[in-house]
Coordinates of C-alpha atoms and ligand atoms in Angstrom, one line a residue:
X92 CA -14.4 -5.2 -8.1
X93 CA -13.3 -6.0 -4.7
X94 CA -9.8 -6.7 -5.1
X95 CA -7.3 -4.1 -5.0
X96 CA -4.4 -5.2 -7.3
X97 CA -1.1 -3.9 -7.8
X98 CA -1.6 -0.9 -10.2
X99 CA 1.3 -2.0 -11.8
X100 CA 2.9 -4.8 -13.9
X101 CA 6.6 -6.3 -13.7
X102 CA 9.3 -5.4 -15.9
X103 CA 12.5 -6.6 -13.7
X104 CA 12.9 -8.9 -11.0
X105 CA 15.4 -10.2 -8.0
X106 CA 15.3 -13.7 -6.8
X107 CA 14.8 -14.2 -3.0
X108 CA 16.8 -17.2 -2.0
X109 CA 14.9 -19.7 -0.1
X110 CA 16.1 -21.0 2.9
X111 CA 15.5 -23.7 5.2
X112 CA 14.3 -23.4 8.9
X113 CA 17.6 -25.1 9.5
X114 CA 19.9 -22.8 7.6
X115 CA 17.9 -20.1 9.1
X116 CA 18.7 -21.7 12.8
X117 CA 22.7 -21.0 12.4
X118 CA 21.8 -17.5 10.0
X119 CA 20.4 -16.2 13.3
X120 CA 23.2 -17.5 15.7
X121 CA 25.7 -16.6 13.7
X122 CA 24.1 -13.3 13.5
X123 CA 23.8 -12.9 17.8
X124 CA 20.0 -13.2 17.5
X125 CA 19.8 -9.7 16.0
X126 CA 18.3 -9.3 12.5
X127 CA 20.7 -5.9 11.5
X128 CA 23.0 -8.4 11.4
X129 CA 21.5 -10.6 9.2
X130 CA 22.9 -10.3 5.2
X131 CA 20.1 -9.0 3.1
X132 CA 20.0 -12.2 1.0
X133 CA 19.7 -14.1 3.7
X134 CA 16.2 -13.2 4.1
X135 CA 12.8 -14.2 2.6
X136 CA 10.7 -10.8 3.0
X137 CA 12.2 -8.2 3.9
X138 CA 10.2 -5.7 6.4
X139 CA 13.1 -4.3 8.4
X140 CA 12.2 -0.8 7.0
X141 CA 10.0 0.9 4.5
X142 CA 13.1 3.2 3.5
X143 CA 15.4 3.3 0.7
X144 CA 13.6 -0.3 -0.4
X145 CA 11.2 1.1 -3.2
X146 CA 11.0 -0.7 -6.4
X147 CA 12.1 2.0 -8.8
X148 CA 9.2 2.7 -11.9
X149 CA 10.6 2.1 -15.8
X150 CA 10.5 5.8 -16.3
X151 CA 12.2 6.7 -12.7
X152 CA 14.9 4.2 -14.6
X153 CA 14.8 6.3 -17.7
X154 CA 15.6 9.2 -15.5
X155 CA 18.6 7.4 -14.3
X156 CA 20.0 7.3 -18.0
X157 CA 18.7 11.4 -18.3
X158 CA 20.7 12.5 -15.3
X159 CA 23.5 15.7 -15.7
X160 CA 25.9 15.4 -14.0
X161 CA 27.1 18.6 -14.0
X162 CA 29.0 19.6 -11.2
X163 CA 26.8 22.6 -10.9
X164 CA 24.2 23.7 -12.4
X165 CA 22.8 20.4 -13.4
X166 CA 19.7 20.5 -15.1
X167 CA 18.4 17.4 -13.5
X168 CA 18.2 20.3 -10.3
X169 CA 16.0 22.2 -12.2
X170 CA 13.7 19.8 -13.0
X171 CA 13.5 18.5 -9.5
X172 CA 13.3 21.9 -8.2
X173 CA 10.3 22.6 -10.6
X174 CA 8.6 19.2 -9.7
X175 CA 8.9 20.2 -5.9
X176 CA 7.8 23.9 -6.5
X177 CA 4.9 22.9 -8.4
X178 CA 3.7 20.2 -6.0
X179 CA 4.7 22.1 -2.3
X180 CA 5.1 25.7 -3.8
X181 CA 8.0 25.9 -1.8
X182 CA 11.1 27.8 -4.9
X183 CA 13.9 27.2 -2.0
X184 CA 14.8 23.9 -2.7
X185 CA 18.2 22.0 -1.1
X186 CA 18.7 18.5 -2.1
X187 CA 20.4 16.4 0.5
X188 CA 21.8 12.7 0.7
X189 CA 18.9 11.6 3.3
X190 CA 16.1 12.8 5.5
X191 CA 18.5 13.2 8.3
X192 CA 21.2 15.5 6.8
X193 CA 18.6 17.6 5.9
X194 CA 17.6 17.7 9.8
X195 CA 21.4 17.9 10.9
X196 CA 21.8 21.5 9.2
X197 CA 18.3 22.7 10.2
X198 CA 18.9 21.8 13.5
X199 CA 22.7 23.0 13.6
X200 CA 20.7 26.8 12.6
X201 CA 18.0 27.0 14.7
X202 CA 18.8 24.4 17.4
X203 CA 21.3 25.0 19.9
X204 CA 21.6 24.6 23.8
X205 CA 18.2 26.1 25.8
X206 CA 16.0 25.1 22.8
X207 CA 12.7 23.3 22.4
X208 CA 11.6 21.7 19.6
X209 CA 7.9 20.3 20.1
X210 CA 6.9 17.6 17.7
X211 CA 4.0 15.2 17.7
X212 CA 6.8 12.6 17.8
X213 CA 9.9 13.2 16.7
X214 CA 12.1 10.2 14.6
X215 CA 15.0 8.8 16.6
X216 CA 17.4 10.4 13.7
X217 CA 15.2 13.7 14.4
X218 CA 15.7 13.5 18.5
X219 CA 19.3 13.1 17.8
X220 CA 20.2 15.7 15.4
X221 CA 17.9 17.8 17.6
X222 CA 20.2 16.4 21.0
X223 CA 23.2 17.1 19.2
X224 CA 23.0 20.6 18.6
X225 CA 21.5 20.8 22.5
X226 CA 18.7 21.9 22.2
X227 CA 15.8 20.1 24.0
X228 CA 12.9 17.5 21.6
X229 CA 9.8 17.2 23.3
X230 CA 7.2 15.0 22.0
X231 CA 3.3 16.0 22.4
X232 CA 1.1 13.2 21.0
X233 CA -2.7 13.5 21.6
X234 CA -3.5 10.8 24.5
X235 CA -5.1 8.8 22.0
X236 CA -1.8 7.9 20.7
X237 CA -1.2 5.9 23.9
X238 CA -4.0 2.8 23.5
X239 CA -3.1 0.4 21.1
X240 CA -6.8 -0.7 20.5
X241 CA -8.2 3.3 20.1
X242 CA -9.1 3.6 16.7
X243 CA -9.4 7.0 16.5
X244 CA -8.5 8.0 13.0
X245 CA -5.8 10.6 13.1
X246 CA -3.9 9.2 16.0
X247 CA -0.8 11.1 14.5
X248 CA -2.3 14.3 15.6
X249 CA -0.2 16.5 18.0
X250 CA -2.2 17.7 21.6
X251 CA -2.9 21.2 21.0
X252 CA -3.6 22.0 24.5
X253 CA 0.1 20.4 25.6
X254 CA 1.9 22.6 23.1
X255 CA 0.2 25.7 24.5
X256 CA 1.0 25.3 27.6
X257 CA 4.9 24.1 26.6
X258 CA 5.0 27.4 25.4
X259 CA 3.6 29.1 28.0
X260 CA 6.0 27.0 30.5
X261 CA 9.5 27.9 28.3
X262 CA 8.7 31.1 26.6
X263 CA 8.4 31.5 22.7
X264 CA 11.7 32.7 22.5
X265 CA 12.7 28.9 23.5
X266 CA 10.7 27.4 20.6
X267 CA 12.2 28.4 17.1
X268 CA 9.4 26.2 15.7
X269 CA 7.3 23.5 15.8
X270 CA 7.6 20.2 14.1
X271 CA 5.0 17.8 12.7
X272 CA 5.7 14.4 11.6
X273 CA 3.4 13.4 8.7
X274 CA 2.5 10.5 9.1
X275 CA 3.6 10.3 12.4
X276 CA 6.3 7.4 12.1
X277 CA 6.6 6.5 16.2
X278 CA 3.1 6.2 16.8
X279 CA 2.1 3.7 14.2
X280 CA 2.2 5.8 10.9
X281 CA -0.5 7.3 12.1
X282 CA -1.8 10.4 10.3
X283 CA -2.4 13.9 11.1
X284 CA -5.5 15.6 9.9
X285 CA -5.4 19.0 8.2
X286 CA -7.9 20.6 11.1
X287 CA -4.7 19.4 13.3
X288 CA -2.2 21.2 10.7
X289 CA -4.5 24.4 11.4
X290 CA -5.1 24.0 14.2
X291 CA -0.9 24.0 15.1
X292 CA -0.3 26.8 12.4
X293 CA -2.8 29.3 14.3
X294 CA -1.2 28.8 17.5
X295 CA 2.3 28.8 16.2
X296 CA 0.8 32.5 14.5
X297 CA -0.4 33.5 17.6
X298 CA 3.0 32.9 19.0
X299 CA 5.4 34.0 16.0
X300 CA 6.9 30.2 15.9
X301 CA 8.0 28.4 12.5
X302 CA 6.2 25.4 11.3
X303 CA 8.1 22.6 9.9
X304 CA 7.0 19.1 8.6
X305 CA 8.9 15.9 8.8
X306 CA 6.9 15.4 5.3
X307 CA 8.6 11.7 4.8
X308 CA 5.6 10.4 3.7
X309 CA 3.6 13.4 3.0
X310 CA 1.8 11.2 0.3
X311 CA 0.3 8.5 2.9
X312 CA -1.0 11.2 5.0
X313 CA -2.6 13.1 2.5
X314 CA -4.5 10.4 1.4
X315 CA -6.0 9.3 4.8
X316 CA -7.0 12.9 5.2
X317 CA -8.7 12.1 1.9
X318 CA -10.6 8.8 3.4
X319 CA -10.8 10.2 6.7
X320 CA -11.3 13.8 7.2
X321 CA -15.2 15.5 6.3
X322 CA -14.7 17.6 2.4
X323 CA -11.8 16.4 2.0
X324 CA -13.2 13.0 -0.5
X325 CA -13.3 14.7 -3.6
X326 CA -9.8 16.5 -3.8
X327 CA -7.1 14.7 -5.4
X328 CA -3.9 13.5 -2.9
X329 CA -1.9 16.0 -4.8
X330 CA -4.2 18.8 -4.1
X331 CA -4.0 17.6 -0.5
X332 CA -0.7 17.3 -0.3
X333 CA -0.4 21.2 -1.6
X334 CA -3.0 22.8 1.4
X335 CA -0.2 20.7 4.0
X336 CA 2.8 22.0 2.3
X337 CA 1.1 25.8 2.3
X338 CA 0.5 25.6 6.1
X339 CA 4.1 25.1 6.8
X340 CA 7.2 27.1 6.8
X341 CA 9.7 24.0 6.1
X342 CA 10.4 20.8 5.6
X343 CA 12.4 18.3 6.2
X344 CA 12.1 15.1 3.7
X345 CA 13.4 11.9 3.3
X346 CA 13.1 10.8 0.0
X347 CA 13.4 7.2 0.7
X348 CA 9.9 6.7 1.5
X349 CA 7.4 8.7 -0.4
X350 CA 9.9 10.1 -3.4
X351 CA 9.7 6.4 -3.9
X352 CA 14.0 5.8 -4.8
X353 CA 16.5 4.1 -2.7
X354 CA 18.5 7.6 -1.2
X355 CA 18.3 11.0 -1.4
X356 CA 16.2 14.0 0.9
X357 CA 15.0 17.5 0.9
X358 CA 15.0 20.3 2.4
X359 CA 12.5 23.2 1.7
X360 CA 12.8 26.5 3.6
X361 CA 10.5 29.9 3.0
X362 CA 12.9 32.7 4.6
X363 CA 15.5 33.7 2.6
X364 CA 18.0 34.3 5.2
X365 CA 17.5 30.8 7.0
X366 CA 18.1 29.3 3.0
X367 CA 21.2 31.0 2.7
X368 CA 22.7 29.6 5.8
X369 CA 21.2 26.5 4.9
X370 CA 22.8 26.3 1.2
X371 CA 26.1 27.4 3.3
X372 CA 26.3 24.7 5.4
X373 CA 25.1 22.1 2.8
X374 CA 27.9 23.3 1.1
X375 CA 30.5 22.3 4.0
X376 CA 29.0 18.4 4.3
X377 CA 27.1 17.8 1.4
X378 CA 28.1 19.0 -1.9
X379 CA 27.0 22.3 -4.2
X380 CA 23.3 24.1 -4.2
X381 CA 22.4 22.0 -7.6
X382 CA 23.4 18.3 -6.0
X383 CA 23.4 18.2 -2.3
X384 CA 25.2 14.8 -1.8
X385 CA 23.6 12.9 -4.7
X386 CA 24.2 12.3 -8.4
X387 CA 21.8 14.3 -11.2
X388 CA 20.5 10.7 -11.6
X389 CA 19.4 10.6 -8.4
X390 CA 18.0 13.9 -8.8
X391 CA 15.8 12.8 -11.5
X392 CA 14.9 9.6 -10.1
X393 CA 13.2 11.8 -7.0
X394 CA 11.3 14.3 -9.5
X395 CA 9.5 11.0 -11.1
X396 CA 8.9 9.5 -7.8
X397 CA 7.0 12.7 -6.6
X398 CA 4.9 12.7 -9.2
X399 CA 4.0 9.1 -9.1
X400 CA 3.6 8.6 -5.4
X401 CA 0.3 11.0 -5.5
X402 CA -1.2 8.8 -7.9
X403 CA -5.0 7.7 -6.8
X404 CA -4.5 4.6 -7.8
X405 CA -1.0 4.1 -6.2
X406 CA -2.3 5.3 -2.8
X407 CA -5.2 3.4 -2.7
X408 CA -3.5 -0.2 -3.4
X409 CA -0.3 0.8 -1.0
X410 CA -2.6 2.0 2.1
X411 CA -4.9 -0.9 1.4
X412 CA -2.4 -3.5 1.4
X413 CA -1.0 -2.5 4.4
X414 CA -4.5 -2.9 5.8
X415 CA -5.2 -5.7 4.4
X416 CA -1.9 -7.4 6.4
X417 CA -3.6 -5.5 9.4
X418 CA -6.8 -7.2 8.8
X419 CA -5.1 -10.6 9.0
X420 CA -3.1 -10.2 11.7
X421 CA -6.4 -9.6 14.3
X422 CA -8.2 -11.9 12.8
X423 CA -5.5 -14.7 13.5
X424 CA -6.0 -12.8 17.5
X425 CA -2.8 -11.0 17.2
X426 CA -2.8 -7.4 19.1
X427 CA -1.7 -4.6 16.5
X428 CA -1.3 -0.7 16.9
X429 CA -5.4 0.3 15.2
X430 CA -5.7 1.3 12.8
X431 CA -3.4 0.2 10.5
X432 CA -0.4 2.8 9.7
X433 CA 0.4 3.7 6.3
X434 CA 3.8 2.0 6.0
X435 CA 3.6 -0.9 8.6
X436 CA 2.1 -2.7 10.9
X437 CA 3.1 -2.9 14.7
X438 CA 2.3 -6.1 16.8
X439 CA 2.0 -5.4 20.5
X440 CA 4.9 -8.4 21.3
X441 CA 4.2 -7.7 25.1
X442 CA 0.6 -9.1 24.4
X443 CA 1.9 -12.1 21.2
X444 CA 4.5 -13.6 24.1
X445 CA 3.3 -13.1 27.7
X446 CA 5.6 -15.2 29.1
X447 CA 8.5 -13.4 28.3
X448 CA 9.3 -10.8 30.8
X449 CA 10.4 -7.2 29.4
X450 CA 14.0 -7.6 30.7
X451 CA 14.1 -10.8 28.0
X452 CA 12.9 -8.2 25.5
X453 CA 9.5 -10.2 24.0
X454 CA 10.4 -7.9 21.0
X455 CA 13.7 -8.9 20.0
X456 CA 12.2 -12.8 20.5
X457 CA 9.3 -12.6 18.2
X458 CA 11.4 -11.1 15.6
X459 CA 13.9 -13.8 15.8
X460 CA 10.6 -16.1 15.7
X461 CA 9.2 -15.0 12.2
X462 CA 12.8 -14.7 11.3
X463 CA 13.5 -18.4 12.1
X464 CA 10.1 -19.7 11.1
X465 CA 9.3 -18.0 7.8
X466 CA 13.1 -15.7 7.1
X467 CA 10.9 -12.6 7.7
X468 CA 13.0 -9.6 8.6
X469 CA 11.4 -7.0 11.1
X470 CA 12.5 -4.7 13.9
X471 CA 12.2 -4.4 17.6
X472 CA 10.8 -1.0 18.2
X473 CA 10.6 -1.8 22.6
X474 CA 13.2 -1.6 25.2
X475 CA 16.1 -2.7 23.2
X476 CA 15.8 0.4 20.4
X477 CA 14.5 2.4 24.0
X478 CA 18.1 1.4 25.4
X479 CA 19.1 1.5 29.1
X480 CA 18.9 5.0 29.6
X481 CA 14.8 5.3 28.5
X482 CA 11.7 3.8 28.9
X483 CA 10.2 2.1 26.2
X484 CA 6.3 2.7 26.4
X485 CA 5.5 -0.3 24.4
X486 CA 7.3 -3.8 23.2
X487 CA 6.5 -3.4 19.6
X488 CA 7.6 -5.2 16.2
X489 CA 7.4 -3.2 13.2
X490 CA 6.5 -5.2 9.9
X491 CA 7.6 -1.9 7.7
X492 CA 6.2 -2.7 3.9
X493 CA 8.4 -1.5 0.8
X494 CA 7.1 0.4 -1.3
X495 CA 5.7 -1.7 -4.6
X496 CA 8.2 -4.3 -3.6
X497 CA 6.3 -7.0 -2.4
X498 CA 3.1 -8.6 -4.2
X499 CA 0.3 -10.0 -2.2
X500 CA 1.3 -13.2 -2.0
X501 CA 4.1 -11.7 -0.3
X502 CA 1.7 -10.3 2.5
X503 CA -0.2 -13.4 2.2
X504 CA 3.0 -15.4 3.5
X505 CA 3.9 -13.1 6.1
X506 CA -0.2 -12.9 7.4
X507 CA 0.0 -16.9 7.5
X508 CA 3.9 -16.7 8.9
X509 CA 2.5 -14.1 11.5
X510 CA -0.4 -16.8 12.8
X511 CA 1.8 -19.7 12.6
X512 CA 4.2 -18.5 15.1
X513 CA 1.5 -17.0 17.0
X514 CA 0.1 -20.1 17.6
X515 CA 3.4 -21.6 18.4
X516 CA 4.4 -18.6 20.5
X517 CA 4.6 -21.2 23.7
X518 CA 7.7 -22.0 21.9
X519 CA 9.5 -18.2 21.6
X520 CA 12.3 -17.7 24.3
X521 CA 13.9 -14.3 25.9
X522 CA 16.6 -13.1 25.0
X523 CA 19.5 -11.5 27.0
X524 CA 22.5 -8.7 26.0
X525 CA 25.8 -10.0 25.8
X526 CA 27.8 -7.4 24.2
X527 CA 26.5 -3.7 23.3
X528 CA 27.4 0.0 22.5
X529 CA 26.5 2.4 25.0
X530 CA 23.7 4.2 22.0
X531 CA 22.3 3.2 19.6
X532 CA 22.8 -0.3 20.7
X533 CA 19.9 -2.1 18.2
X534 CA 21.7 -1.2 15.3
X535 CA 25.3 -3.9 16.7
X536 CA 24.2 -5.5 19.8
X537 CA 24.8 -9.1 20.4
X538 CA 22.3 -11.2 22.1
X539 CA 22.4 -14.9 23.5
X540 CA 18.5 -17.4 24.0
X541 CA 17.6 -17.6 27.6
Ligands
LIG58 N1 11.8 11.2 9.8 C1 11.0 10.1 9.8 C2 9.6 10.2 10.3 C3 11.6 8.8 9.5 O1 10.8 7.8 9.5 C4 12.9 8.8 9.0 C5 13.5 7.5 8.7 C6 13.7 10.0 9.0 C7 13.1 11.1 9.4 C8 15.1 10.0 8.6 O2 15.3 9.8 7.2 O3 16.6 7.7 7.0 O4 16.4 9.3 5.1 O5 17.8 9.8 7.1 N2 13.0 6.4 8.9 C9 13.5 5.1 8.5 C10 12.6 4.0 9.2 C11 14.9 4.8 8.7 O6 12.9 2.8 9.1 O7 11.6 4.3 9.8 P1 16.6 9.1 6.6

């Protein structure tokens, strides 16, 4: 059969509320034209973000009844910690609330001022946990990443040749390790291919530096590796998965994407003594060794999500059908980061809406397009996330896909949303700041139509 369907049926639903074009109209200017200030039902389809918005499976539910809460010693811990060991082999386990905390106290250990943390491209939450400790986050993408159009199939890769010479430049006593982002969220989703893993690992040997992975979606990677990369066709995901996890020394994790539940993160550490500090300092912010910020529930809701986010048939439908919104989207002549990503798809906005200059942030006003034509949610990823104070190397929208979420006649309504306002695109306007916060300024700022 041709078709990919969903490999799964549905058990529980939520109503969207439908909305006109004209309720939308005074939604978004009551909202200052930005869509994070938008109420979530409000909205149609919602592709603001792939994180935290994962339909949850029956049994991940029956987990949520199973949960201990024991202050410690829960024994929803231990059967998280066992899922985790037995699918990374990493034994030291922390949980954490999100992806991020998990970065603040590695970065608060090993960061510090006069240190360089390399990554293929860190996340902005990455940079700034990374910023705040002051330490220095460098980001070495292979030039590939660059050219929207290059289909080169692990565009997530990091340039092996730049991170050799970065440590050359600062010294190996600078660098307390390397980081790789699988896949790599700020260049498209892209993935990273295990020779690329290796082929970081050796030099970080050569050197004596730590590899970590941003493993947020560990699961989408390992399965392009899997369609992608030569012998790697007949090993399963979570066999995959296991030779990435065995390269590195760490990881951070989010498990709002690939655990597949709406919070919670991870952080997995080899040495001993850098676990100790670890667990010390989640302590202080997050909570005891055996809950880390989130219920046993929670807890339990992760263990099951590991286990069925490696699934063949999971992987295959959730990368196609973001491909399959790819697909559409060029063959209506709309300019896209290729190939797709893994979790989303990025339209080139500088190329959908020529007329708008970058100062009127085409982004922003194609987002506030398919929000007003078809009450799709999306996010600017171009000079207004970039702020004043950077460059933004590309005027992007990012149509992030939730995890089982959506059906696809979902995707089918935001492919034909997508072409409608593309051929209407005459008709989007810029957009300039009236009121914003001096960082972080997406999240809150207020914006009027030119
Ligand atoms: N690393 C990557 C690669 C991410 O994409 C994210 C979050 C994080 C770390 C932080 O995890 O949100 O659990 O604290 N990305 C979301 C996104 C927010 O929309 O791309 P968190």
């Amino acid at each position: 059969m041709k078709t990919i369907i969903e490999p799964f049926r549905v058990k529980s639903v939520e109503p969207i509320r439908m909305t006109t074009r004209q309720q939308r109209e005074t939604i978004l200017q009551d909202a200052h034209f930005n869509p994070f200030l938008i109420h979530g039902s409000d909205v149609i389809i919602d592709l603001l973000t792939d994180s935290g918005a994962a339909a949850m499976s029956s049994e991940q539910w029956a987990g949520i009844m199973r949960g201990d809460e024991s202050y410690a010693g829960s024994e929803s811990f231990y059967r998280l910690r066992s899922v985790v060991e037995d699918l990374t082999g990493f034994d030291r386990v922390l949980p954490t609330h999100q992806g991020r905390a998990s970065e603040r106290i590695l970065f608060e250990l090993v960061g510090g001022p006069g240190m360089v943390i390399p990554n293929n491209a860190h996340f902005d939450t990455t940079r700034a946990n990374i910023e705040h400790s002051g330490a220095e986050a460098v980001n070495l993408p292979i030039p590939e990443a660059a050219d929207p159009t290059n289909r080169h199939p692990f565009k997530g890769n990091m340039d092996v040749e730049a991170l050799e010479s970065l440590i050359g430049r600062v010294g190996r006593q600078r660098i307390p390790l390397v980081m790789l982002t699988v896949t790599n969220n700020t260049s498209g989703g892209q993935p990273v291919s295990m020779a690329n893993i290796k082929a970081v690992r050796r030099i970080c040997d050569a050197h004596g530096i730590q590899l970590y992975l941003d493993a947020c979606r560990f699961a989408e990677n390992a399965w392009f590796i899997r369609q992608r990369e030569e012998g790697y066709a007949d090993r399963s995901p979570r066999d995959i998965a296991r030779e990435m996890f065995d390269l590195a020394d760490g990881a951070t994790v989010s498990a709002k994407k690939d655990a597949l539940v709406n919070i919670g993160g991870l952080l997995l550490i080899r040495n001993a003594d850098l676990f100790l500090k670890a667990s010390n300092l989640l302590i202080l912010t997050e909570g005891f060794v055996t809950y880390g910020g989130l219920a046993g529930r929670d807890l339990e809701a992760i263990a099951q999500g590991l286990r069925e986010v490696v699934e063949p048939d999971y992987l295959g439908y959730r990368i196609r059908s973001v491909e399959y919104l790819g697909q559409r989207l060029l063959e209506s002549g709309i300019r896209i980061i290729e190939p797709p990503g893994g979790h989303a798809i990025y339209i080139d906005a500088a190329h959908f809406a020529p007329h708008i200059p970058r100062e009127q942030f085409p982004g922003q006003a194609l987002v506030c397009g398919l929000y007003r034509w078809a009450g799709i949610r999306s996010c600017e990823i171009g000079s207004v996330m970039a702020g004043p104070a950077r460059h933004a190397d590309m005027e992007l929208v990012r149509l992030a896909i939730p995890r089982r979420s959506y059906t696809q006649s979902h995707i089918d309504y935001v492919a034909e949303a997508c072409a409608e306002v593309f051929k209407a695109r005459a008709h989007l306007r810029g957009l300039r700041i009236v009121d914003a916060p001096e960082v972080l300024r997406h999240f809150t700022a207020k914006f009027a139509e030119v």
